[in-house]
Coordinates of C-alpha atoms (C1' of nucleotides) in Angstrom, one line a residue:
Chain A
M1 CA 3.8 -5.3 -25.0
Q2 CA 1.6 -8.1 -25.0
A3 CA 0.0 -10.0 -21.9
P4 CA 2.2 -12.3 -20.6
E5 CA 0.8 -16.1 -21.3
S6 CA 2.0 -17.6 -18.2
I7 CA 3.4 -16.9 -14.8
D8 CA 6.8 -18.2 -15.3
Q9 CA 6.8 -15.7 -18.6
L10 CA 6.0 -12.9 -16.3
S11 CA 8.7 -13.8 -14.1
A12 CA 11.0 -14.0 -16.4
R13 CA 10.0 -10.6 -17.8
A14 CA 10.2 -9.0 -14.4
Q15 CA 13.5 -10.7 -14.0
A16 CA 14.8 -8.8 -17.2
I17 CA 14.2 -5.4 -15.9
A18 CA 15.7 -5.7 -12.4
G19 CA 18.4 -3.4 -11.7
L20 CA 17.5 -0.8 -14.8
S21 CA 16.9 2.5 -14.0
L22 CA 13.5 3.9 -14.8
A23 CA 15.3 5.8 -17.6
E24 CA 16.6 3.3 -19.2
L25 CA 13.3 1.6 -19.2
A26 CA 11.8 4.4 -20.4
D27 CA 14.1 4.5 -23.1
Q28 CA 13.3 1.0 -24.4
F29 CA 9.5 1.9 -24.6
D30 CA 10.0 5.3 -26.1
Q31 CA 8.5 7.0 -23.1
P32 CA 8.9 10.6 -21.5
V33 CA 11.0 10.7 -18.1
P34 CA 9.2 13.4 -16.2
A35 CA 11.7 15.4 -14.1
D36 CA 9.9 15.1 -11.0
F37 CA 6.9 12.9 -9.4
S38 CA 4.8 16.3 -8.4
R39 CA 2.7 16.4 -11.2
H40 CA 3.2 12.5 -12.3
K41 CA 2.4 10.4 -9.5
G42 CA 1.9 7.2 -11.2
W43 CA 4.5 7.4 -13.9
G44 CA 6.5 4.6 -12.7
G45 CA 3.5 2.1 -12.0
M46 CA 2.6 2.7 -15.3
L47 CA 5.9 2.5 -17.2
I48 CA 6.6 -1.0 -15.4
E49 CA 3.2 -2.0 -16.4
L50 CA 3.8 -1.5 -19.9
A51 CA 7.2 -3.0 -19.8
L52 CA 5.4 -6.2 -18.6
G53 CA 2.5 -6.4 -20.7
A54 CA -0.2 -5.5 -17.7
T55 CA -3.7 -4.5 -19.1
A56 CA -4.0 -1.0 -19.2
G57 CA -6.7 1.0 -17.5
S58 CA -8.4 -2.0 -16.7
K59 CA -10.7 -1.8 -13.5
P60 CA -11.9 -4.5 -11.2
E61 CA -9.7 -7.2 -12.3
P62 CA -6.1 -8.0 -11.3
D63 CA -3.2 -6.4 -13.9
F64 CA -3.0 -9.7 -15.3
P65 CA -6.2 -11.1 -15.4
E66 CA -5.3 -14.5 -16.9
L67 CA -2.9 -15.4 -14.1
G68 CA -5.2 -13.7 -11.1
V69 CA -2.0 -11.5 -10.6
E70 CA -1.4 -7.8 -9.5
L71 CA 1.5 -5.7 -10.3
K72 CA 2.2 -3.2 -7.1
T73 CA 5.6 -1.2 -7.6
L74 CA 7.1 -0.3 -3.9
P75 CA 9.4 2.4 -3.4
I76 CA 12.0 1.3 -1.3
S77 CA 15.0 3.1 0.4
S78 CA 18.9 1.9 0.2
T79 CA 18.3 -0.4 3.4
G80 CA 15.0 -2.1 2.2
Q81 CA 12.8 -0.2 3.8
P82 CA 9.3 0.9 2.0
L83 CA 9.3 4.4 1.6
E84 CA 5.2 4.9 1.1
T85 CA 1.9 2.9 1.7
T86 CA 0.7 0.8 -0.9
F87 CA -2.9 1.3 -2.4
V88 CA -4.9 -1.5 -2.7
C89 CA -8.6 -0.3 -3.9
V90 CA -11.2 1.9 -3.0
A91 CA -13.4 1.4 -0.4
P92 CA -17.0 0.1 -0.9
M93 CA -19.6 2.4 0.7
L94 CA -23.2 1.5 0.0
D95 CA -22.2 -2.1 -0.7
A96 CA -20.1 -2.6 2.5
S97 CA -22.6 -4.3 4.5
R98 CA -22.8 -6.8 1.4
Q99 CA -19.0 -7.3 1.3
Q100 CA -17.8 -10.8 2.3
W101 CA -14.1 -10.9 2.9
H102 CA -13.0 -14.0 1.1
T103 CA -15.2 -12.6 -2.5
S104 CA -13.8 -8.8 -1.7
S105 CA -12.5 -6.8 -4.2
F106 CA -9.5 -6.3 -1.7
R107 CA -8.9 -9.8 -1.4
K108 CA -8.8 -10.2 -5.0
K109 CA -6.2 -7.6 -5.2
V110 CA -3.8 -8.7 -2.5
A111 CA -4.3 -12.4 -2.9
H112 CA -1.6 -12.8 -5.6
V113 CA 1.0 -9.9 -6.1
L114 CA 3.8 -9.2 -8.3
W115 CA 6.0 -7.0 -5.9
V116 CA 8.3 -4.5 -7.8
P117 CA 10.6 -2.9 -5.5
V118 CA 11.9 0.1 -6.8
L119 CA 15.2 1.9 -4.9
A120 CA 13.8 5.4 -4.2
D121 CA 16.2 7.2 -2.1
K122 CA 15.6 11.0 -0.8
G123 CA 17.0 12.7 -3.9
M124 CA 16.5 10.4 -6.5
S125 CA 14.7 11.7 -9.9
P126 CA 12.2 9.6 -11.4
A127 CA 14.9 8.9 -13.9
Q128 CA 17.6 7.5 -11.4
R129 CA 15.3 5.1 -9.6
Q130 CA 16.6 1.7 -10.0
I131 CA 14.2 -1.4 -10.2
G132 CA 15.3 -4.2 -7.7
S133 CA 14.5 -7.8 -7.5
P134 CA 10.9 -8.5 -8.5
F135 CA 9.2 -11.2 -6.8
L136 CA 5.8 -13.1 -6.6
W137 CA 4.0 -13.4 -3.4
Q138 CA 0.7 -15.0 -2.3
L139 CA -1.5 -13.9 0.6
S140 CA -1.2 -16.7 3.1
G141 CA -1.8 -17.8 6.5
E142 CA -0.9 -15.1 9.5
Q143 CA -0.9 -12.3 7.0
E144 CA -4.6 -13.2 5.6
Q145 CA -5.4 -13.4 9.3
V146 CA -4.3 -9.9 10.5
L147 CA -5.5 -8.7 7.0
K148 CA -8.9 -9.6 6.9
R149 CA -9.1 -8.6 10.6
D150 CA -8.5 -5.0 9.8
W151 CA -10.7 -4.9 6.6
Q152 CA -13.3 -6.4 8.5
E153 CA -13.4 -4.0 11.2
L154 CA -13.1 -0.9 8.7
T155 CA -15.9 -2.4 6.2
D156 CA -18.2 -3.2 9.6
L157 CA -17.9 0.8 10.3
L158 CA -18.5 1.7 6.8
A159 CA -22.0 -0.7 6.9
L160 CA -22.8 1.3 10.1
G161 CA -22.6 4.3 8.9
Q162 CA -19.6 5.6 10.8
I163 CA -17.5 6.5 8.2
S164 CA -17.5 10.1 9.7
Q165 CA -15.6 8.3 12.7
I166 CA -12.8 6.8 10.3
N167 CA -9.4 8.2 9.9
A168 CA -6.0 6.8 9.1
H169 CA -5.5 5.8 12.9
F170 CA -7.9 2.7 12.6
G171 CA -6.1 -0.4 11.3
E172 CA -2.9 -2.2 12.7
Y173 CA -1.6 -3.1 9.0
L174 CA -4.4 -1.6 6.9
Q175 CA -5.5 1.9 6.8
L176 CA -8.6 3.7 4.9
R177 CA -7.3 6.7 3.7
P178 CA -8.7 9.7 1.5
K179 CA -8.6 8.7 -2.6
A180 CA -9.6 11.5 -4.7
A181 CA -8.3 14.3 -7.1
N182 CA -8.8 16.6 -4.3
G183 CA -10.4 17.3 -1.2
S184 CA -13.6 18.4 -2.6
V185 CA -14.7 15.3 -3.9
R186 CA -17.8 13.4 -2.3
T187 CA -19.3 10.2 -3.0
Q188 CA -22.4 8.4 -1.7
A189 CA -22.4 6.9 1.9
F190 CA -24.5 6.0 4.8
G191 CA -24.5 8.1 7.7
E192 CA -25.0 6.9 11.3
H193 CA -28.8 6.9 11.3
G194 CA -28.8 4.9 7.9
E195 CA -29.9 8.1 5.8
L196 CA -27.4 8.8 2.4
I197 CA -24.7 11.5 3.3
Q198 CA -21.9 12.9 0.9
T199 CA -18.5 12.1 1.8
Q200 CA -15.1 12.0 0.5
P201 CA -13.9 8.7 -1.3
K202 CA -11.7 6.3 0.8
G203 CA -9.3 3.9 -0.1
F204 CA -7.6 1.0 1.6
Y205 CA -3.7 1.3 1.9
L206 CA -1.4 -1.2 3.3
R207 CA 1.0 0.4 6.2
T208 CA 4.7 0.1 5.4
S209 CA 4.8 -2.3 8.4
F210 CA 3.1 -4.9 6.3
T211 CA 5.0 -4.7 3.3
S212 CA 8.3 -4.3 5.4
W213 CA 7.0 -7.8 7.0
I214 CA 6.5 -9.1 3.3
L215 CA 10.2 -7.8 2.3
R216 CA 12.0 -9.3 5.3
Q217 CA 10.1 -12.8 4.4
Q218 CA 11.2 -12.7 0.9
F219 CA 14.7 -11.5 1.4
A220 CA 15.9 -12.5 4.9
P221 CA 18.7 -14.7 4.8
K222 CA 17.6 -18.4 5.3
Chain B
dG1 C1' -17.4 11.3 -12.7
dT2 C1' -14.8 7.0 -10.7
dT3 C1' -10.6 4.0 -10.8
dT4 C1' -5.5 3.0 -11.2
dG5 C1' -1.5 4.6 -11.2
dA6 C1' 0.8 6.5 -6.8
dT7 C1' 3.3 10.3 -4.5
dC8 C1' 3.1 14.9 -2.5
dA9 C1' 3.1 17.9 1.8
dT10 C1' 1.5 19.3 5.9
dT11 C1' 1.1 17.5 10.5
dT12 C1' 2.4 15.1 14.6
Chain C
dA1 C1' 11.5 11.5 11.1
dA2 C1' 7.3 9.2 10.4
dA3 C1' 2.5 9.1 9.6
dT4 C1' -1.6 11.0 8.2
dG5 C1' -4.6 13.7 4.9
dA6 C1' -4.2 16.0 0.7
dT7 C1' -3.4 15.6 -4.2
dC8 C1' -2.0 14.8 -9.6
dA9 C1' -2.7 12.8 -14.5
dA10 C1' -4.1 9.3 -17.5
dA11 C1' -8.1 5.9 -18.8
dC12 C1' -12.9 5.1 -19.1

DNA sequence: GTTTGATCATTT
DNA sequence: AAATGATCAAAC
């Protein structure tokens, strides 16, 4: 699938896959369907990227660089509650002190997102998961303020060499959690006296309380 | 080895 | 049951 040329085209493509099961979508693109996610955790997201024409394997840029839009799948229950937190980006370690909210990679990712809810109730196989109603969302006002507050707190701690104190309990709507292939992976960071230390890589994740807020905003009866 | 795609599995 | 901490695969 070619990259979409406009927001409207992207939106139309997203609406066109609403209601399909992941098995049906996979069939359209001749993709194999894993029996479970245990060894294919990113499969659903990759499949939807393929179907919408996202640039696979892109790095710091949004999934649709021309449009400035990031694609995120969101597993939800039948009652519309998010079932998992949402990974946004890796945390800067050595560069933490130079980060500014307005130009941060975190803000770039969450500024404009195409959310694709996927019904993923317990017991549903990857094949059975069903695509919901995708919607374009832009970070604004109150939501930006709360995320900025959490992001600034966590980024400041990283800059001050406090990473060893940080766990997933920090942050009201945003949290910092391990993001690595396994528990032995290490990357460089600053220690509490400004020295270089080896530490586990971390990523920023949106709590379900935040994505739940977005869903309510989008689907609440007017 | 790191980033992007996330979910798994143990703890609370 | 929910949240945290750990983990898996592909692309680069």
